[in-house]
Amino acid sequence: MSIRYGAALAAAFITAPAIAADLEITVRGLEQPAGYAMIAVYASQAAMDDGVGSANLKIAVGETGTVRAIVDLPAGRYAVAVFHDENANGKLDTNIVKFPVEPTGFGNNARGSFGPATFDDAAVDLTDAGARADIVVR
């Protein structure tokens, strides 16, 4: 290996992004053993408003009423939002005034008033050691 190649390789390791940490997500209260738990992890209020998740998961719901997932992300602050897509149509169903008719939940079991929870209310701090988000859908 040439010195030039070795220096470039060393620089690549120095500038590489931090190793991802594990965000363990547990969703409870899934009363219908059908459909999917649709989980989104957001890195900011703007991303949450735009529906652009840093991670998006679709997990089949079974008889237990609980699903678990682990997401690897760089350390930081993340909000978690979940809905139970009971009819497996891939979207959150709402009524005529746009109120959800399928169960929803947020990190820290935050609840919004007249809308979804805010990023700050639903956020967890993900450190290099990892973090947990336990959510009950209602």
mmCIF file of N, CA and C in Angstrom, residues 4-137:
data_model
loop_
_atom_site.group_PDB
_atom_site.id
_atom_site.type_symbol
_atom_site.label_atom_id
_atom_site.label_comp_id
_atom_site.label_asym_id
_atom_site.label_seq_id
_atom_site.Cartn_x
_atom_site.Cartn_y
_atom_site.Cartn_z
ATOM 1 N N ARG A 4 0.395 7.435 0.095
ATOM 2 C CA ARG A 4 -0.716 8.291 -0.302
ATOM 3 C C ARG A 4 -2.042 7.563 -0.081
ATOM 4 N N TYR A 5 -2.120 6.279 -0.476
ATOM 5 C CA TYR A 5 -3.340 5.504 -0.302
ATOM 6 C C TYR A 5 -3.642 5.312 1.182
ATOM 7 N N GLY A 6 -2.580 5.005 1.973
ATOM 8 C CA GLY A 6 -2.763 4.814 3.412
ATOM 9 C C GLY A 6 -3.264 6.071 4.088
ATOM 10 N N ALA A 7 -2.757 7.241 3.702
ATOM 11 C CA ALA A 7 -3.213 8.508 4.288
ATOM 12 C C ALA A 7 -4.662 8.779 3.916
ATOM 13 N N ALA A 8 -5.030 8.479 2.678
ATOM 14 C CA ALA A 8 -6.421 8.682 2.255
ATOM 15 C C ALA A 8 -7.353 7.752 3.015
ATOM 16 N N LEU A 9 -6.926 6.529 3.223
ATOM 17 C CA LEU A 9 -7.735 5.567 3.966
ATOM 18 C C LEU A 9 -7.893 6.010 5.418
ATOM 19 N N ALA A 10 -6.820 6.481 6.035
ATOM 20 C CA ALA A 10 -6.886 6.980 7.413
ATOM 21 C C ALA A 10 -7.817 8.181 7.501
ATOM 22 N N ALA A 11 -7.769 9.077 6.537
ATOM 23 C CA ALA A 11 -8.653 10.242 6.531
ATOM 24 C C ALA A 11 -10.103 9.818 6.411
ATOM 25 N N ALA A 12 -10.373 8.783 5.646
ATOM 26 C CA ALA A 12 -11.746 8.298 5.491
ATOM 27 C C ALA A 12 -12.292 7.808 6.823
ATOM 28 N N PHE A 13 -11.455 7.133 7.622
ATOM 29 C CA PHE A 13 -11.912 6.658 8.924
ATOM 30 C C PHE A 13 -12.135 7.811 9.897
ATOM 31 N N ILE A 14 -11.306 8.810 9.831
ATOM 32 C CA ILE A 14 -11.430 9.955 10.725
ATOM 33 C C ILE A 14 -12.696 10.742 10.437
ATOM 34 N N THR A 15 -13.077 10.872 9.165
ATOM 35 C CA THR A 15 -14.234 11.676 8.791
ATOM 36 C C THR A 15 -15.518 10.856 8.667
ATOM 37 N N ALA A 16 -15.452 9.571 8.939
ATOM 38 C CA ALA A 16 -16.645 8.731 8.830
ATOM 39 C C ALA A 16 -17.671 9.157 9.876
ATOM 40 N N PRO A 17 -18.967 9.040 9.568
ATOM 41 C CA PRO A 17 -19.983 9.418 10.543
ATOM 42 C C PRO A 17 -19.956 8.490 11.759
ATOM 43 N N ALA A 18 -20.508 8.980 12.845
ATOM 44 C CA ALA A 18 -20.555 8.207 14.087
ATOM 45 C C ALA A 18 -21.332 6.919 13.874
ATOM 46 N N ILE A 19 -20.957 5.913 14.632
ATOM 47 C CA ILE A 19 -21.652 4.632 14.553
ATOM 48 C C ILE A 19 -23.071 4.819 15.064
ATOM 49 N N ALA A 20 -23.991 4.122 14.437
ATOM 50 C CA ALA A 20 -25.402 4.252 14.797
ATOM 51 C C ALA A 20 -25.669 3.673 16.182
ATOM 52 N N ALA A 21 -26.684 4.211 16.814
ATOM 53 C CA ALA A 21 -27.145 3.724 18.114
ATOM 54 C C ALA A 21 -28.505 3.069 17.919
ATOM 55 N N ASP A 22 -28.888 2.213 18.848
ATOM 56 C CA ASP A 22 -30.158 1.494 18.744
ATOM 57 C C ASP A 22 -31.277 2.241 19.445
ATOM 58 N N LEU A 23 -32.332 2.517 18.697
ATOM 59 C CA LEU A 23 -33.570 3.037 19.271
ATOM 60 C C LEU A 23 -34.547 1.871 19.304
ATOM 61 N N GLU A 24 -34.855 1.402 20.509
ATOM 62 C CA GLU A 24 -35.771 0.283 20.681
ATOM 63 C C GLU A 24 -37.183 0.833 20.847
ATOM 64 N N ILE A 25 -38.070 0.429 19.966
ATOM 65 C CA ILE A 25 -39.449 0.922 19.966
ATOM 66 C C ILE A 25 -40.382 -0.232 20.309
ATOM 67 N N THR A 26 -41.237 -0.019 21.315
ATOM 68 C CA THR A 26 -42.264 -0.991 21.681
ATOM 69 C C THR A 26 -43.608 -0.299 21.561
ATOM 70 N N VAL A 27 -44.520 -0.927 20.830
ATOM 71 C CA VAL A 27 -45.872 -0.385 20.644
ATOM 72 C C VAL A 27 -46.855 -1.372 21.260
ATOM 73 N N ARG A 28 -47.681 -0.856 22.173
ATOM 74 C CA ARG A 28 -48.683 -1.680 22.866
ATOM 75 C C ARG A 28 -50.083 -1.140 22.567
ATOM 76 N N GLY A 29 -51.078 -1.926 22.918
ATOM 77 C CA GLY A 29 -52.462 -1.488 22.766
ATOM 78 C C GLY A 29 -53.035 -1.730 21.383
ATOM 79 N N LEU A 30 -52.386 -2.573 20.601
ATOM 80 C CA LEU A 30 -52.875 -2.904 19.259
ATOM 81 C C LEU A 30 -53.969 -3.961 19.421
ATOM 82 N N GLU A 31 -55.209 -3.521 19.486
ATOM 83 C CA GLU A 31 -56.315 -4.399 19.870
ATOM 84 C C GLU A 31 -56.764 -5.354 18.775
ATOM 85 N N GLN A 32 -56.635 -4.979 17.529
ATOM 86 C CA GLN A 32 -57.032 -5.846 16.418
ATOM 87 C C GLN A 32 -55.815 -6.645 15.948
ATOM 88 N N PRO A 33 -55.902 -7.977 15.907
ATOM 89 C CA PRO A 33 -54.749 -8.775 15.476
ATOM 90 C C PRO A 33 -54.630 -8.817 13.949
ATOM 91 N N ALA A 34 -54.788 -7.676 13.332
ATOM 92 C CA ALA A 34 -54.725 -7.585 11.872
ATOM 93 C C ALA A 34 -54.080 -6.261 11.500
ATOM 94 N N GLY A 35 -53.676 -6.149 10.269
ATOM 95 C CA GLY A 35 -53.104 -4.901 9.790
ATOM 96 C C GLY A 35 -51.658 -4.737 10.197
ATOM 97 N N TYR A 36 -51.239 -3.481 10.243
ATOM 98 C CA TYR A 36 -49.834 -3.169 10.475
ATOM 99 C C TYR A 36 -49.671 -2.026 11.473
ATOM 100 N N ALA A 37 -48.580 -2.089 12.231
ATOM 101 C CA ALA A 37 -48.147 -0.934 13.009
ATOM 102 C C ALA A 37 -47.247 -0.140 12.075
ATOM 103 N N MET A 38 -47.629 1.085 11.793
ATOM 104 C CA MET A 38 -46.866 1.965 10.911
ATOM 105 C C MET A 38 -46.109 2.936 11.816
ATOM 106 N N ILE A 39 -44.796 2.825 11.819
ATOM 107 C CA ILE A 39 -43.947 3.591 12.732
ATOM 108 C C ILE A 39 -43.070 4.537 11.926
ATOM 109 N N ALA A 40 -43.033 5.791 12.358
ATOM 110 C CA ALA A 40 -42.146 6.780 11.734
ATOM 111 C C ALA A 40 -41.300 7.424 12.819
ATOM 112 N N VAL A 41 -40.020 7.614 12.510
ATOM 113 C CA VAL A 41 -39.083 8.259 13.424
ATOM 114 C C VAL A 41 -38.620 9.543 12.753
ATOM 115 N N TYR A 42 -38.804 10.665 13.444
ATOM 116 C CA TYR A 42 -38.513 11.981 12.869
ATOM 117 C C TYR A 42 -37.359 12.669 13.598
ATOM 118 N N ALA A 43 -36.536 13.394 12.834
ATOM 119 C CA ALA A 43 -35.376 14.077 13.393
ATOM 120 C C ALA A 43 -35.647 15.536 13.733
ATOM 121 N N SER A 44 -36.820 16.076 13.380
ATOM 122 C CA SER A 44 -37.130 17.484 13.672
ATOM 123 C C SER A 44 -38.629 17.714 13.530
ATOM 124 N N GLN A 45 -39.076 18.863 14.037
ATOM 125 C CA GLN A 45 -40.485 19.230 13.877
ATOM 126 C C GLN A 45 -40.813 19.423 12.405
ATOM 127 N N ALA A 46 -39.893 20.017 11.648
ATOM 128 C CA ALA A 46 -40.131 20.240 10.213
ATOM 129 C C ALA A 46 -40.294 18.910 9.479
ATOM 130 N N ALA A 47 -39.455 17.935 9.807
ATOM 131 C CA ALA A 47 -39.567 16.616 9.176
ATOM 132 C C ALA A 47 -40.892 15.964 9.554
ATOM 133 N N MET A 48 -41.311 16.150 10.800
ATOM 134 C CA MET A 48 -42.581 15.599 11.270
ATOM 135 C C MET A 48 -43.748 16.257 10.532
ATOM 136 N N ASP A 49 -43.690 17.576 10.377
ATOM 137 C CA ASP A 49 -44.746 18.299 9.663
ATOM 138 C C ASP A 49 -44.844 17.868 8.207
ATOM 139 N N ASP A 50 -43.679 17.585 7.599
ATOM 140 C CA ASP A 50 -43.635 17.185 6.184
ATOM 141 C C ASP A 50 -43.834 15.688 5.988
ATOM 142 N N GLY A 51 -43.843 14.916 7.082
ATOM 143 C CA GLY A 51 -44.009 13.467 6.976
ATOM 144 C C GLY A 51 -42.788 12.763 6.419
ATOM 145 N N VAL A 52 -41.599 13.335 6.655
ATOM 146 C CA VAL A 52 -40.352 12.759 6.143
ATOM 147 C C VAL A 52 -39.608 12.111 7.301
ATOM 148 N N GLY A 53 -39.781 10.821 7.456
ATOM 149 C CA GLY A 53 -39.158 10.112 8.556
ATOM 150 C C GLY A 53 -37.714 9.741 8.286
ATOM 151 N N SER A 54 -36.913 9.747 9.331
ATOM 152 C CA SER A 54 -35.546 9.230 9.243
ATOM 153 C C SER A 54 -35.582 7.716 9.139
ATOM 154 N N ALA A 55 -36.651 7.130 9.634
ATOM 155 C CA ALA A 55 -36.901 5.696 9.519
ATOM 156 C C ALA A 55 -38.409 5.502 9.457
ATOM 157 N N ASN A 56 -38.835 4.587 8.601
ATOM 158 C CA ASN A 56 -40.254 4.255 8.467
ATOM 159 C C ASN A 56 -40.375 2.736 8.478
ATOM 160 N N LEU A 57 -41.227 2.224 9.358
ATOM 161 C CA LEU A 57 -41.377 0.787 9.517
ATOM 162 C C LEU A 57 -42.831 0.382 9.354
ATOM 163 N N LYS A 58 -43.022 -0.810 8.827
ATOM 164 C CA LYS A 58 -44.355 -1.403 8.677
ATOM 165 C C LYS A 58 -44.242 -2.811 9.245
ATOM 166 N N ILE A 59 -44.884 -3.021 10.397
ATOM 167 C CA ILE A 59 -44.750 -4.295 11.104
ATOM 168 C C ILE A 59 -46.120 -4.943 11.247
ATOM 169 N N ALA A 60 -46.228 -6.193 10.821
ATOM 170 C CA ALA A 60 -47.489 -6.922 10.933
ATOM 171 C C ALA A 60 -47.867 -7.078 12.403
ATOM 172 N N VAL A 61 -49.145 -6.843 12.692
ATOM 173 C CA VAL A 61 -49.664 -6.968 14.053
ATOM 174 C C VAL A 61 -50.185 -8.384 14.233
ATOM 175 N N GLY A 62 -49.806 -8.995 15.343
ATOM 176 C CA GLY A 62 -50.258 -10.352 15.635
ATOM 177 C C GLY A 62 -51.180 -10.390 16.830
ATOM 178 N N GLU A 63 -51.334 -11.560 17.378
ATOM 179 C CA GLU A 63 -52.259 -11.808 18.486
ATOM 180 C C GLU A 63 -51.857 -11.134 19.787
ATOM 181 N N THR A 64 -50.583 -10.813 19.979
ATOM 182 C CA THR A 64 -50.125 -10.315 21.276
ATOM 183 C C THR A 64 -50.541 -8.879 21.560
ATOM 184 N N GLY A 65 -50.836 -8.098 20.520
ATOM 185 C CA GLY A 65 -51.190 -6.701 20.721
ATOM 186 C C GLY A 65 -49.990 -5.805 20.950
ATOM 187 N N THR A 66 -48.787 -6.360 20.758
ATOM 188 C CA THR A 66 -47.545 -5.612 20.964
ATOM 189 C C THR A 66 -46.598 -5.900 19.809
ATOM 190 N N VAL A 67 -45.918 -4.867 19.325
ATOM 191 C CA VAL A 67 -44.845 -5.060 18.348
ATOM 192 C C VAL A 67 -43.593 -4.367 18.863
ATOM 193 N N ARG A 68 -42.459 -4.896 18.456
ATOM 194 C CA ARG A 68 -41.163 -4.317 18.839
ATOM 195 C C ARG A 68 -40.303 -4.169 17.602
ATOM 196 N N ALA A 69 -39.495 -3.115 17.625
ATOM 197 C CA ALA A 69 -38.558 -2.872 16.535
ATOM 198 C C ALA A 69 -37.326 -2.187 17.084
ATOM 199 N N ILE A 70 -36.214 -2.380 16.410
ATOM 200 C CA ILE A 70 -34.982 -1.673 16.744
ATOM 201 C C ILE A 70 -34.522 -0.955 15.485
ATOM 202 N N VAL A 71 -34.278 0.343 15.627
ATOM 203 C CA VAL A 71 -33.840 1.177 14.512
ATOM 204 C C VAL A 71 -32.449 1.708 14.842
ATOM 205 N N ASP A 72 -31.528 1.581 13.903
ATOM 206 C CA ASP A 72 -30.177 2.120 14.074
ATOM 207 C C ASP A 72 -30.114 3.512 13.473
ATOM 208 N N LEU A 73 -29.788 4.492 14.300
ATOM 209 C CA LEU A 73 -29.708 5.888 13.870
ATOM 210 C C LEU A 73 -28.508 6.547 14.540
ATOM 211 N N PRO A 74 -27.982 7.618 13.957
ATOM 212 C CA PRO A 74 -26.951 8.372 14.658
ATOM 213 C C PRO A 74 -27.536 8.959 15.944
ATOM 214 N N ALA A 75 -26.702 9.128 16.952
ATOM 215 C CA ALA A 75 -27.169 9.729 18.196
ATOM 216 C C ALA A 75 -27.803 11.086 17.890
ATOM 217 N N GLY A 76 -28.856 11.407 18.626
ATOM 218 C CA GLY A 76 -29.567 12.666 18.425
ATOM 219 C C GLY A 76 -30.916 12.624 19.100
ATOM 220 N N ARG A 77 -31.769 13.554 18.754
ATOM 221 C CA ARG A 77 -33.117 13.663 19.326
ATOM 222 C C ARG A 77 -34.104 13.275 18.239
ATOM 223 N N TYR A 78 -35.006 12.336 18.555
ATOM 224 C CA TYR A 78 -35.959 11.821 17.579
ATOM 225 C C TYR A 78 -37.354 11.705 18.197
ATOM 226 N N ALA A 79 -38.356 12.032 17.414
ATOM 227 C CA ALA A 79 -39.744 11.814 17.814
ATOM 228 C C ALA A 79 -40.255 10.572 17.086
ATOM 229 N N VAL A 80 -41.100 9.816 17.778
ATOM 230 C CA VAL A 80 -41.664 8.600 17.208
ATOM 231 C C VAL A 80 -43.171 8.761 17.125
ATOM 232 N N ALA A 81 -43.724 8.427 15.966
ATOM 233 C CA ALA A 81 -45.179 8.454 15.757
ATOM 234 C C ALA A 81 -45.607 7.094 15.209
ATOM 235 N N VAL A 82 -46.767 6.622 15.668
ATOM 236 C CA VAL A 82 -47.265 5.308 15.276
ATOM 237 C C VAL A 82 -48.752 5.392 14.981
ATOM 238 N N PHE A 83 -49.202 4.618 14.000
ATOM 239 C CA PHE A 83 -50.633 4.365 13.897
ATOM 240 C C PHE A 83 -50.846 2.910 13.531
ATOM 241 N N HIS A 84 -51.999 2.381 13.970
ATOM 242 C CA HIS A 84 -52.358 0.999 13.670
ATOM 243 C C HIS A 84 -53.219 1.010 12.409
ATOM 244 N N ASP A 85 -52.618 0.607 11.318
ATOM 245 C CA ASP A 85 -53.320 0.514 10.035
ATOM 246 C C ASP A 85 -54.156 -0.770 10.060
ATOM 247 N N GLU A 86 -55.285 -0.689 10.738
ATOM 248 C CA GLU A 86 -56.108 -1.869 10.992
ATOM 249 C C GLU A 86 -56.613 -2.535 9.714
ATOM 250 N N ASN A 87 -56.900 -1.753 8.699
ATOM 251 C CA ASN A 87 -57.432 -2.319 7.457
ATOM 252 C C ASN A 87 -56.356 -2.512 6.390
ATOM 253 N N ALA A 88 -55.101 -2.310 6.746
ATOM 254 C CA ALA A 88 -53.947 -2.559 5.869
ATOM 255 C C ALA A 88 -54.039 -1.844 4.519
ATOM 256 N N ASN A 89 -54.562 -0.615 4.543
ATOM 257 C CA ASN A 89 -54.648 0.133 3.284
ATOM 258 C C ASN A 89 -53.472 1.092 3.084
ATOM 259 N N GLY A 90 -52.524 1.094 4.032
ATOM 260 C CA GLY A 90 -51.320 1.888 3.885
ATOM 261 C C GLY A 90 -51.455 3.357 4.241
ATOM 262 N N LYS A 91 -52.578 3.741 4.842
ATOM 263 C CA LYS A 91 -52.748 5.149 5.214
ATOM 264 C C LYS A 91 -53.529 5.251 6.519
ATOM 265 N N LEU A 92 -53.375 6.393 7.167
ATOM 266 C CA LEU A 92 -54.131 6.672 8.386
ATOM 267 C C LEU A 92 -55.517 7.147 7.974
ATOM 268 N N ASP A 93 -56.513 6.365 8.306
ATOM 269 C CA ASP A 93 -57.888 6.728 7.956
ATOM 270 C C ASP A 93 -58.405 7.784 8.928
ATOM 271 N N THR A 94 -59.115 8.761 8.387
ATOM 272 C CA THR A 94 -59.672 9.852 9.181
ATOM 273 C C THR A 94 -61.148 10.013 8.870
ATOM 274 N N ASN A 95 -61.840 10.735 9.755
ATOM 275 C CA ASN A 95 -63.251 11.020 9.509
ATOM 276 C C ASN A 95 -63.373 12.316 8.696
ATOM 277 N N ILE A 96 -64.575 12.813 8.576
ATOM 278 C CA ILE A 96 -64.830 13.980 7.725
ATOM 279 C C ILE A 96 -64.111 15.248 8.198
ATOM 280 N N VAL A 97 -63.828 15.340 9.498
ATOM 281 C CA VAL A 97 -63.105 16.512 10.012
ATOM 282 C C VAL A 97 -61.612 16.215 10.198
ATOM 283 N N LYS A 98 -61.133 15.158 9.556
ATOM 284 C CA LYS A 98 -59.713 14.763 9.544
ATOM 285 C C LYS A 98 -59.187 14.267 10.889
ATOM 286 N N PHE A 99 -60.083 13.808 11.755
ATOM 287 C CA PHE A 99 -59.677 13.207 13.022
ATOM 288 C C PHE A 99 -59.424 11.724 12.775
ATOM 289 N N PRO A 100 -58.296 11.169 13.245
ATOM 290 C CA PRO A 100 -57.997 9.750 12.991
ATOM 291 C C PRO A 100 -59.063 8.821 13.543
ATOM 292 N N VAL A 101 -59.411 7.810 12.745
ATOM 293 C CA VAL A 101 -60.344 6.783 13.195
ATOM 294 C C VAL A 101 -59.609 5.465 13.462
ATOM 295 N N GLU A 102 -58.292 5.460 13.240
ATOM 296 C CA GLU A 102 -57.461 4.318 13.594
ATOM 297 C C GLU A 102 -56.579 4.747 14.771
ATOM 298 N N PRO A 103 -56.224 3.792 15.645
ATOM 299 C CA PRO A 103 -55.432 4.133 16.831
ATOM 300 C C PRO A 103 -54.073 4.754 16.480
ATOM 301 N N THR A 104 -53.694 5.776 17.249
ATOM 302 C CA THR A 104 -52.419 6.468 17.052
ATOM 303 C C THR A 104 -51.680 6.576 18.378
ATOM 304 N N GLY A 105 -50.391 6.843 18.300
ATOM 305 C CA GLY A 105 -49.593 7.061 19.493
ATOM 306 C C GLY A 105 -48.303 7.768 19.147
ATOM 307 N N PHE A 106 -47.672 8.350 20.167
ATOM 308 C CA PHE A 106 -46.433 9.106 19.996
ATOM 309 C C PHE A 106 -45.458 8.760 21.104
ATOM 310 N N GLY A 107 -44.184 9.028 20.862
ATOM 311 C CA GLY A 107 -43.166 8.838 21.877
ATOM 312 C C GLY A 107 -43.559 9.551 23.157
ATOM 313 N N ASN A 108 -43.159 9.008 24.290
ATOM 314 C CA ASN A 108 -43.499 9.536 25.610
ATOM 315 C C ASN A 108 -45.007 9.505 25.864
ATOM 316 N N ASN A 109 -45.741 8.788 25.037
ATOM 317 C CA ASN A 109 -47.206 8.750 25.093
ATOM 318 C C ASN A 109 -47.792 10.151 25.082
ATOM 319 N N ALA A 110 -47.121 11.036 24.348
ATOM 320 C CA ALA A 110 -47.583 12.422 24.211
ATOM 321 C C ALA A 110 -48.895 12.459 23.438
ATOM 322 N N ARG A 111 -49.706 13.423 23.752
ATOM 323 C CA ARG A 111 -50.979 13.640 23.050
ATOM 324 C C ARG A 111 -51.014 15.087 22.594
ATOM 325 N N GLY A 112 -51.461 15.301 21.387
ATOM 326 C CA GLY A 112 -51.626 16.660 20.902
ATOM 327 C C GLY A 112 -52.992 17.192 21.291
ATOM 328 N N SER A 113 -53.136 18.495 21.244
ATOM 329 C CA SER A 113 -54.476 19.030 21.433
ATOM 330 C C SER A 113 -54.945 19.542 20.087
ATOM 331 N N PHE A 114 -56.004 18.949 19.610
ATOM 332 C CA PHE A 114 -56.574 19.259 18.299
ATOM 333 C C PHE A 114 -55.591 18.978 17.167
ATOM 334 N N GLY A 115 -54.800 17.914 17.320
ATOM 335 C CA GLY A 115 -53.844 17.514 16.294
ATOM 336 C C GLY A 115 -52.804 16.583 16.889
ATOM 337 N N PRO A 116 -51.792 16.263 16.107
ATOM 338 C CA PRO A 116 -50.757 15.347 16.607
ATOM 339 C C PRO A 116 -49.895 15.995 17.683
ATOM 340 N N ALA A 117 -49.199 15.175 18.433
ATOM 341 C CA ALA A 117 -48.251 15.669 19.427
ATOM 342 C C ALA A 117 -47.129 16.429 18.726
ATOM 343 N N THR A 118 -46.494 17.329 19.436
ATOM 344 C CA THR A 118 -45.374 18.069 18.867
ATOM 345 C C THR A 118 -44.106 17.223 18.922
ATOM 346 N N PHE A 119 -43.131 17.623 18.137
ATOM 347 C CA PHE A 119 -41.839 16.945 18.134
ATOM 348 C C PHE A 119 -41.254 16.922 19.544
ATOM 349 N N ASP A 120 -41.215 18.058 20.202
ATOM 350 C CA ASP A 120 -40.613 18.129 21.539
ATOM 351 C C ASP A 120 -41.314 17.225 22.539
ATOM 352 N N ASP A 121 -42.629 17.136 22.469
ATOM 353 C CA ASP A 121 -43.367 16.289 23.403
ATOM 354 C C ASP A 121 -43.141 14.799 23.126
ATOM 355 N N ALA A 122 -42.932 14.440 21.866
ATOM 356 C CA ALA A 122 -42.805 13.035 21.469
ATOM 357 C C ALA A 122 -41.361 12.568 21.333
ATOM 358 N N ALA A 123 -40.388 13.460 21.591
ATOM 359 C CA ALA A 123 -38.981 13.149 21.320
ATOM 360 C C ALA A 123 -38.305 12.388 22.452
ATOM 361 N N VAL A 124 -37.373 11.537 22.050
ATOM 362 C CA VAL A 124 -36.482 10.839 22.977
ATOM 363 C C VAL A 124 -35.056 11.178 22.570
ATOM 364 N N ASP A 125 -34.166 11.197 23.551
ATOM 365 C CA ASP A 125 -32.758 11.464 23.283
ATOM 366 C C ASP A 125 -32.046 10.139 23.064
ATOM 367 N N LEU A 126 -31.531 9.956 21.864
ATOM 368 C CA LEU A 126 -30.807 8.741 21.514
ATOM 369 C C LEU A 126 -29.317 9.005 21.699
ATOM 370 N N THR A 127 -28.730 8.324 22.673
ATOM 371 C CA THR A 127 -27.295 8.460 22.938
ATOM 372 C C THR A 127 -26.574 7.279 22.299
ATOM 373 N N ASP A 128 -25.264 7.290 22.367
ATOM 374 C CA ASP A 128 -24.491 6.168 21.829
ATOM 375 C C ASP A 128 -24.857 4.855 22.517
ATOM 376 N N ALA A 129 -25.352 4.948 23.744
ATOM 377 C CA ALA A 129 -25.760 3.757 24.489
ATOM 378 C C ALA A 129 -27.144 3.260 24.082
ATOM 379 N N GLY A 130 -27.874 4.050 23.274
ATOM 380 C CA GLY A 130 -29.207 3.668 22.829
ATOM 381 C C GLY A 130 -30.297 4.364 23.623
ATOM 382 N N ALA A 131 -31.532 4.066 23.270
ATOM 383 C CA ALA A 131 -32.694 4.636 23.951
ATOM 384 C C ALA A 131 -33.902 3.746 23.687
ATOM 385 N N ARG A 132 -34.971 3.996 24.450
ATOM 386 C CA ARG A 132 -36.210 3.243 24.293
ATOM 387 C C ARG A 132 -37.377 4.203 24.131
ATOM 388 N N ALA A 133 -38.319 3.793 23.305
ATOM 389 C CA ALA A 133 -39.586 4.513 23.173
ATOM 390 C C ALA A 133 -40.692 3.484 23.361
ATOM 391 N N ASP A 134 -41.446 3.609 24.442
ATOM 392 C CA ASP A 134 -42.585 2.733 24.722
ATOM 393 C C ASP A 134 -43.847 3.533 24.471
ATOM 394 N N ILE A 135 -44.666 3.036 23.547
ATOM 395 C CA ILE A 135 -45.831 3.790 23.089
ATOM 396 C C ILE A 135 -47.089 2.935 23.207
ATOM 397 N N VAL A 136 -48.147 3.529 23.733
ATOM 398 C CA VAL A 136 -49.455 2.889 23.765
ATOM 399 C C VAL A 136 -50.347 3.621 22.779
ATOM 400 N N VAL A 137 -50.898 2.878 21.804
ATOM 401 C CA VAL A 137 -51.802 3.514 20.835
ATOM 402 C C VAL A 137 -53.202 3.556 21.426
#
